[in-house]
Amino acid sequence: MGSVETPEILLYTNHSCPWAHRAHIALAELNLPFKEEIIDLSVPRTTEYLAVNPRGLVPSISYNGTIITESAIVAQFLSDAHPSHLQKTSSEEGGALQRAKINFFVDAFISKVNSQTYGILRASEEEKGPLAEKLVDAVVKEVEPLLQDAKPFFGGSERLTLAEVQTGSFILRLLAYPKGGLAPKSLLTNLETKAPAFWKWANAVVKEKSVNYIWDEQRIVEKTKFRLANTAAAK
Ligand SMILES: N[C@@H](CCC(=O)N[C@@H](CS)C(=O)NCC(=O)O)C(=O)O
């Protein structure tokens, strides 16, 4: 039986899932030992896993026997339960404000930028360019202003914060897709020139061990191509 200091954690995951990847980053940053169970997402979920998470999605964690699901909530819970450099507690001086800023940043990135990524992947070759420009515009408008004081991480932090825990897996993919031929190369050059603070921050994020230890770029790009081809064939 685990304790508060050394909880017993079982992570139900799949290494190709960006949402599950959030839990991996949080656990690594918090230096929490955990066991993992890989859930095969290519087949229907087992009744055992549906008992853990009736939605059938990854990630889920068992934390001292209690199940917690939904990646944002899992990462938030872990960082609340184990106060650290990731974020202040809400009662610490400046804590409530820091948490609000992190939440706003994560929401802006996920809802205004990341939500556009899949559209680019699925688009025809002619459509990809204009869609990539739209994504860069959203970075410039919504995210770039929030990273002006990044040093190199959110809010002037020298270490990762919860902002990077919640977004790092998507940054890995955003930078990998153009290299893998799934998005225009201009996406990268435009980000570098039009959103320099974002570009610097993103490149620092993907270099962190806790962000990239389960990352297999070639495999994810190949899997994404395979998934896109199957979706196109099913139309
Ligand atoms: N909102 C969920 C999304 C998780 C999610 O979509 N996971 C995908 C894999 S990336 C999944 O488990 N898919 C299984 C399925 O749809 O059958 C979270 O943040 O945890």
mmCIF file of C-alpha atoms and ligand atoms in Angstrom:
data_model
loop_
_atom_site.group_PDB
_atom_site.id
_atom_site.type_symbol
_atom_site.label_atom_id
_atom_site.label_comp_id
_atom_site.label_asym_id
_atom_site.label_seq_id
_atom_site.Cartn_x
_atom_site.Cartn_y
_atom_site.Cartn_z
ATOM 1 C CA MET A 1 0.000 0.000 0.000
ATOM 2 C CA GLY A 2 1.473 3.377 -0.979
ATOM 3 C CA SER A 3 1.634 6.528 1.138
ATOM 4 C CA VAL A 4 1.267 10.244 0.402
ATOM 5 C CA GLU A 5 5.057 10.671 0.001
ATOM 6 C CA THR A 6 5.549 7.487 -1.991
ATOM 7 C CA PRO A 7 2.229 6.713 -3.590
ATOM 8 C CA GLU A 8 1.625 3.511 -5.459
ATOM 9 C CA ILE A 9 0.922 4.611 -9.020
ATOM 10 C CA LEU A 10 -0.181 2.520 -11.966
ATOM 11 C CA LEU A 11 -0.413 4.437 -15.243
ATOM 12 C CA TYR A 12 -2.643 3.030 -17.964
ATOM 13 C CA THR A 13 -1.182 4.450 -21.123
ATOM 14 C CA ASN A 14 -0.211 4.149 -24.742
ATOM 15 C CA HIS A 15 3.032 5.790 -25.812
ATOM 16 C CA SER A 16 1.590 7.087 -29.059
ATOM 17 C CA CYS A 17 -1.152 9.099 -27.331
ATOM 18 C CA PRO A 18 -0.368 12.789 -26.721
ATOM 19 C CA TRP A 19 -2.945 12.988 -23.907
ATOM 20 C CA ALA A 20 -1.424 10.023 -22.064
ATOM 21 C CA HIS A 21 1.987 11.587 -22.713
ATOM 22 C CA ARG A 22 1.008 14.436 -20.360
ATOM 23 C CA ALA A 23 0.923 12.004 -17.435
ATOM 24 C CA HIS A 24 4.382 10.676 -18.370
ATOM 25 C CA ILE A 25 5.827 14.196 -18.326
ATOM 26 C CA ALA A 26 4.203 15.008 -14.962
ATOM 27 C CA LEU A 27 5.428 11.777 -13.349
ATOM 28 C CA ALA A 28 8.971 12.278 -14.647
ATOM 29 C CA GLU A 29 9.134 15.914 -13.512
ATOM 30 C CA LEU A 30 7.829 14.967 -10.071
ATOM 31 C CA ASN A 31 10.260 12.063 -9.911
ATOM 32 C CA LEU A 32 7.463 9.703 -8.903
ATOM 33 C CA PRO A 33 8.042 5.983 -9.447
ATOM 34 C CA PHE A 34 5.203 4.281 -11.278
ATOM 35 C CA LYS A 35 4.277 1.083 -13.045
ATOM 36 C CA GLU A 36 2.627 1.220 -16.429
ATOM 37 C CA GLU A 37 0.133 -0.905 -18.277
ATOM 38 C CA ILE A 38 0.059 -0.375 -22.021
ATOM 39 C CA ILE A 39 -3.495 -0.329 -23.390
ATOM 40 C CA ASP A 40 -3.808 -1.611 -26.947
ATOM 41 C CA LEU A 41 -5.932 1.033 -28.675
ATOM 42 C CA SER A 42 -6.138 -0.896 -31.956
ATOM 43 C CA VAL A 43 -8.661 -3.343 -30.485
ATOM 44 C CA PRO A 44 -11.820 -2.910 -28.404
ATOM 45 C CA ARG A 45 -11.077 -2.223 -24.730
ATOM 46 C CA THR A 46 -11.191 -5.200 -22.376
ATOM 47 C CA THR A 47 -13.899 -5.369 -19.706
ATOM 48 C CA GLU A 48 -11.057 -5.028 -17.156
ATOM 49 C CA TYR A 49 -10.007 -1.691 -18.614
ATOM 50 C CA LEU A 50 -13.592 -0.475 -19.020
ATOM 51 C CA ALA A 51 -13.994 -1.083 -15.281
ATOM 52 C CA VAL A 52 -11.004 1.268 -14.738
ATOM 53 C CA ASN A 53 -12.207 3.905 -17.197
ATOM 54 C CA PRO A 54 -15.720 3.425 -18.590
ATOM 55 C CA ARG A 55 -14.831 5.877 -21.397
ATOM 56 C CA GLY A 56 -12.153 3.451 -22.547
ATOM 57 C CA LEU A 57 -9.622 6.248 -23.070
ATOM 58 C CA VAL A 58 -6.020 6.625 -21.943
ATOM 59 C CA PRO A 59 -4.576 7.927 -19.741
ATOM 60 C CA SER A 60 -5.928 6.731 -16.392
ATOM 61 C CA ILE A 61 -3.975 6.374 -13.189
ATOM 62 C CA SER A 62 -4.540 4.313 -10.107
ATOM 63 C CA TYR A 63 -3.155 6.420 -7.234
ATOM 64 C CA ASN A 64 -3.012 4.451 -4.000
ATOM 65 C CA GLY A 65 -5.977 2.512 -5.383
ATOM 66 C CA THR A 66 -8.092 5.489 -6.491
ATOM 67 C CA ILE A 67 -8.712 5.867 -10.219
ATOM 68 C CA ILE A 68 -8.248 9.283 -11.832
ATOM 69 C CA THR A 69 -8.963 9.866 -15.523
ATOM 70 C CA GLU A 70 -8.684 12.685 -18.112
ATOM 71 C CA SER A 71 -5.146 13.810 -18.848
ATOM 72 C CA ALA A 72 -5.458 17.468 -17.768
ATOM 73 C CA ILE A 73 -6.990 16.388 -14.469
ATOM 74 C CA VAL A 74 -4.381 13.650 -13.930
ATOM 75 C CA ALA A 75 -1.510 16.108 -14.488
ATOM 76 C CA GLN A 76 -3.157 18.790 -12.335
ATOM 77 C CA PHE A 77 -3.861 16.283 -9.563
ATOM 78 C CA LEU A 78 -0.300 14.936 -9.515
ATOM 79 C CA SER A 79 1.176 18.410 -9.328
ATOM 80 C CA ASP A 80 -1.301 19.450 -6.607
ATOM 81 C CA ALA A 81 -0.649 16.298 -4.576
ATOM 82 C CA HIS A 82 3.140 16.772 -4.858
ATOM 83 C CA PRO A 83 3.961 20.498 -4.621
ATOM 84 C CA SER A 84 7.056 21.239 -6.700
ATOM 85 C CA HIS A 85 8.651 23.551 -9.269
ATOM 86 C CA LEU A 86 5.749 22.744 -11.652
ATOM 87 C CA GLN A 87 3.458 25.287 -10.001
ATOM 88 C CA LYS A 88 2.903 27.053 -6.694
ATOM 89 C CA THR A 89 0.093 25.963 -4.382
ATOM 90 C CA SER A 90 -2.910 28.304 -4.510
ATOM 91 C CA SER A 91 -2.279 29.552 -0.946
ATOM 92 C CA GLU A 92 1.394 30.434 -1.591
ATOM 93 C CA GLU A 93 2.117 34.083 -2.407
ATOM 94 C CA GLY A 94 1.472 34.613 -6.102
ATOM 95 C CA GLY A 95 0.230 31.034 -6.413
ATOM 96 C CA ALA A 96 -3.363 31.684 -7.435
ATOM 97 C CA LEU A 97 -2.243 34.119 -10.118
ATOM 98 C CA GLN A 98 0.476 31.796 -11.452
ATOM 99 C CA ARG A 99 -2.052 28.962 -11.692
ATOM 100 C CA ALA A 100 -4.544 31.194 -13.519
ATOM 101 C CA LYS A 101 -1.834 32.230 -15.994
ATOM 102 C CA ILE A 102 -0.778 28.635 -16.607
ATOM 103 C CA ASN A 103 -4.393 27.573 -17.119
ATOM 104 C CA PHE A 104 -5.008 30.418 -19.539
ATOM 105 C CA PHE A 105 -1.870 29.566 -21.519
ATOM 106 C CA VAL A 106 -2.758 25.884 -21.770
ATOM 107 C CA ASP A 107 -6.317 26.699 -22.807
ATOM 108 C CA ALA A 108 -5.119 29.211 -25.426
ATOM 109 C CA PHE A 109 -2.628 26.758 -26.925
ATOM 110 C CA ILE A 110 -4.972 23.762 -26.956
ATOM 111 C CA SER A 111 -8.160 25.523 -28.091
ATOM 112 C CA LYS A 112 -6.761 28.099 -30.528
ATOM 113 C CA VAL A 113 -3.639 26.416 -31.955
ATOM 114 C CA ASN A 114 -3.593 22.699 -31.354
ATOM 115 C CA SER A 115 -7.206 22.340 -32.463
ATOM 116 C CA GLN A 116 -6.036 23.307 -35.984
ATOM 117 C CA THR A 117 -3.315 20.677 -36.331
ATOM 118 C CA TYR A 118 -5.443 17.730 -37.410
ATOM 119 C CA GLY A 119 -7.108 19.863 -40.098
ATOM 120 C CA ILE A 120 -3.692 20.480 -41.671
ATOM 121 C CA LEU A 121 -2.772 16.788 -41.582
ATOM 122 C CA ARG A 122 -6.011 15.751 -43.298
ATOM 123 C CA ALA A 123 -6.024 18.548 -45.878
ATOM 124 C CA SER A 124 -5.106 18.188 -49.563
ATOM 125 C CA GLU A 125 -1.646 19.436 -50.629
ATOM 126 C CA GLU A 126 -3.129 22.755 -51.911
ATOM 127 C CA GLU A 127 -5.075 23.357 -48.705
ATOM 128 C CA LYS A 128 -2.195 22.622 -46.340
ATOM 129 C CA GLY A 129 -0.306 25.906 -46.968
ATOM 130 C CA PRO A 130 -3.171 28.319 -46.139
ATOM 131 C CA LEU A 131 -4.188 26.224 -43.127
ATOM 132 C CA ALA A 132 -0.613 26.241 -41.809
ATOM 133 C CA GLU A 133 -0.575 30.033 -42.165
ATOM 134 C CA LYS A 134 -3.773 30.214 -40.124
ATOM 135 C CA LEU A 135 -2.164 28.156 -37.391
ATOM 136 C CA VAL A 136 0.885 30.449 -37.322
ATOM 137 C CA ASP A 137 -1.456 33.472 -37.097
ATOM 138 C CA ALA A 138 -3.111 31.900 -34.041
ATOM 139 C CA VAL A 139 0.282 31.319 -32.399
ATOM 140 C CA VAL A 140 1.224 34.954 -33.061
ATOM 141 C CA LYS A 141 -2.060 36.286 -31.686
ATOM 142 C CA GLU A 142 -2.796 33.924 -28.811
ATOM 143 C CA VAL A 143 0.434 32.364 -27.572
ATOM 144 C CA GLU A 144 3.399 34.545 -28.511
ATOM 145 C CA PRO A 145 2.344 37.374 -26.112
ATOM 146 C CA LEU A 146 2.195 34.879 -23.216
ATOM 147 C CA LEU A 147 5.797 33.737 -23.731
ATOM 148 C CA GLN A 148 7.608 37.067 -23.722
ATOM 149 C CA ASP A 149 9.116 36.388 -20.287
ATOM 150 C CA ALA A 150 9.851 32.667 -20.835
ATOM 151 C CA LYS A 151 13.321 31.871 -19.517
ATOM 152 C CA PRO A 152 13.307 29.443 -21.186
ATOM 153 C CA PHE A 153 10.059 28.088 -19.683
ATOM 154 C CA PHE A 154 6.691 29.594 -18.861
ATOM 155 C CA GLY A 155 6.562 32.653 -16.621
ATOM 156 C CA GLY A 156 10.343 33.070 -16.403
ATOM 157 C CA SER A 157 10.920 29.573 -14.981
ATOM 158 C CA GLU A 158 14.249 27.811 -15.480
ATOM 159 C CA ARG A 159 12.514 24.450 -15.043
ATOM 160 C CA LEU A 160 9.414 23.028 -16.672
ATOM 161 C CA THR A 161 6.076 24.150 -15.272
ATOM 162 C CA LEU A 162 2.620 22.647 -15.524
ATOM 163 C CA ALA A 163 2.217 24.750 -18.691
ATOM 164 C CA GLU A 164 4.838 22.590 -20.437
ATOM 165 C CA VAL A 165 3.526 19.365 -18.858
ATOM 166 C CA GLN A 166 0.123 20.006 -20.451
ATOM 167 C CA THR A 167 1.438 21.099 -23.874
ATOM 168 C CA GLY A 168 4.823 19.380 -24.451
ATOM 169 C CA SER A 169 3.483 16.285 -26.227
ATOM 170 C CA PHE A 170 1.649 18.490 -28.723
ATOM 171 C CA ILE A 171 4.730 20.649 -29.297
ATOM 172 C CA LEU A 172 6.729 17.522 -30.164
ATOM 173 C CA ARG A 173 4.132 16.674 -32.796
ATOM 174 C CA LEU A 174 3.774 20.203 -34.156
ATOM 175 C CA LEU A 175 7.526 20.354 -34.823
ATOM 176 C CA ALA A 176 7.682 16.777 -36.167
ATOM 177 C CA TYR A 177 4.842 16.850 -38.711
ATOM 178 C CA PRO A 178 6.535 19.252 -41.183
ATOM 179 C CA LYS A 179 9.781 17.245 -40.974
ATOM 180 C CA GLY A 180 7.801 14.065 -41.647
ATOM 181 C CA GLY A 181 6.097 15.574 -44.706
ATOM 182 C CA LEU A 182 2.671 15.832 -43.052
ATOM 183 C CA ALA A 183 2.590 19.632 -42.913
ATOM 184 C CA PRO A 184 4.348 22.306 -44.984
ATOM 185 C CA LYS A 185 7.973 23.082 -44.063
ATOM 186 C CA SER A 186 6.940 26.772 -44.129
ATOM 187 C CA LEU A 187 5.128 26.113 -40.867
ATOM 188 C CA LEU A 188 8.494 25.874 -39.120
ATOM 189 C CA THR A 189 10.166 28.803 -40.884
ATOM 190 C CA ASN A 190 7.115 31.011 -40.317
ATOM 191 C CA LEU A 191 6.971 30.118 -36.640
ATOM 192 C CA GLU A 192 10.649 30.939 -36.287
ATOM 193 C CA THR A 193 10.337 34.365 -37.912
ATOM 194 C CA LYS A 194 6.817 35.417 -36.841
ATOM 195 C CA ALA A 195 6.685 33.925 -33.340
ATOM 196 C CA PRO A 196 10.294 33.991 -32.081
ATOM 197 C CA ALA A 197 9.428 33.652 -28.377
ATOM 198 C CA PHE A 198 7.222 30.641 -29.124
ATOM 199 C CA TRP A 199 9.912 29.135 -31.349
ATOM 200 C CA LYS A 200 12.611 29.453 -28.690
ATOM 201 C CA TRP A 201 10.306 28.108 -25.998
ATOM 202 C CA ALA A 202 9.096 25.177 -28.139
ATOM 203 C CA ASN A 203 12.639 24.130 -29.010
ATOM 204 C CA ALA A 204 13.624 24.233 -25.325
ATOM 205 C CA VAL A 205 10.554 22.154 -24.378
ATOM 206 C CA VAL A 206 11.252 19.298 -26.806
ATOM 207 C CA LYS A 207 14.860 18.992 -25.588
ATOM 208 C CA GLU A 208 13.787 18.154 -22.026
ATOM 209 C CA LYS A 209 14.255 14.501 -21.068
ATOM 210 C CA SER A 210 10.935 14.341 -19.203
ATOM 211 C CA VAL A 211 9.174 15.500 -22.378
ATOM 212 C CA ASN A 212 10.925 13.242 -24.892
ATOM 213 C CA TYR A 213 11.722 9.995 -22.995
ATOM 214 C CA ILE A 214 8.793 8.087 -24.520
ATOM 215 C CA TRP A 215 8.916 9.929 -27.861
ATOM 216 C CA ASP A 216 9.655 7.957 -31.008
ATOM 217 C CA GLU A 217 9.300 10.551 -33.778
ATOM 218 C CA GLN A 218 9.589 8.230 -36.749
ATOM 219 C CA ARG A 219 7.064 5.791 -35.316
ATOM 220 C CA ILE A 220 4.514 8.521 -34.539
ATOM 221 C CA VAL A 221 4.856 10.068 -38.014
ATOM 222 C CA GLU A 222 4.441 6.644 -39.656
ATOM 223 C CA LYS A 223 1.446 5.777 -37.457
ATOM 224 C CA THR A 224 -0.162 9.140 -38.248
ATOM 225 C CA LYS A 225 0.316 8.587 -42.002
ATOM 226 C CA PHE A 226 -1.213 5.127 -41.680
ATOM 227 C CA ARG A 227 -4.195 6.482 -39.709
ATOM 228 C CA LEU A 228 -4.766 9.283 -42.250
ATOM 229 C CA ALA A 229 -4.629 6.833 -45.172
ATOM 230 C CA ASN A 230 -7.177 4.574 -43.450
ATOM 231 C CA THR A 231 -9.487 7.515 -42.757
ATOM 232 C CA ALA A 232 -9.246 8.630 -46.409
ATOM 233 C CA ALA A 233 -9.923 5.079 -47.658
ATOM 234 C CA ALA A 234 -13.005 4.787 -45.436
ATOM 235 C CA LYS A 235 -14.614 7.886 -47.002
HETATM 236 N N1 LIG B 1 -9.906 14.013 -23.165
HETATM 237 C C1 LIG B 1 -9.111 12.810 -23.017
HETATM 238 C C2 LIG B 1 -8.656 12.362 -24.386
HETATM 239 C C3 LIG B 1 -7.870 11.060 -24.314
HETATM 240 C C4 LIG B 1 -7.862 10.350 -25.659
HETATM 241 O O1 LIG B 1 -8.520 10.772 -26.633
HETATM 242 N N2 LIG B 1 -7.130 9.242 -25.729
HETATM 243 C C5 LIG B 1 -7.162 8.453 -26.946
HETATM 244 C C6 LIG B 1 -5.778 8.057 -27.436
HETATM 245 S S1 LIG B 1 -4.811 9.445 -27.899
HETATM 246 C C7 LIG B 1 -7.878 7.143 -26.668
HETATM 247 O O2 LIG B 1 -7.765 6.585 -25.593
HETATM 248 N N3 LIG B 1 -8.591 6.652 -27.665
HETATM 249 C C8 LIG B 1 -9.229 5.384 -27.591
HETATM 250 C C9 LIG B 1 -10.493 5.339 -28.374
HETATM 251 O O3 LIG B 1 -10.990 6.375 -28.794
HETATM 252 O O4 LIG B 1 -11.006 4.230 -28.531
HETATM 253 C C10 LIG B 1 -7.925 13.097 -22.099
HETATM 254 O O5 LIG B 1 -7.447 14.236 -22.135
HETATM 255 O O6 LIG B 1 -7.490 12.199 -21.354
#
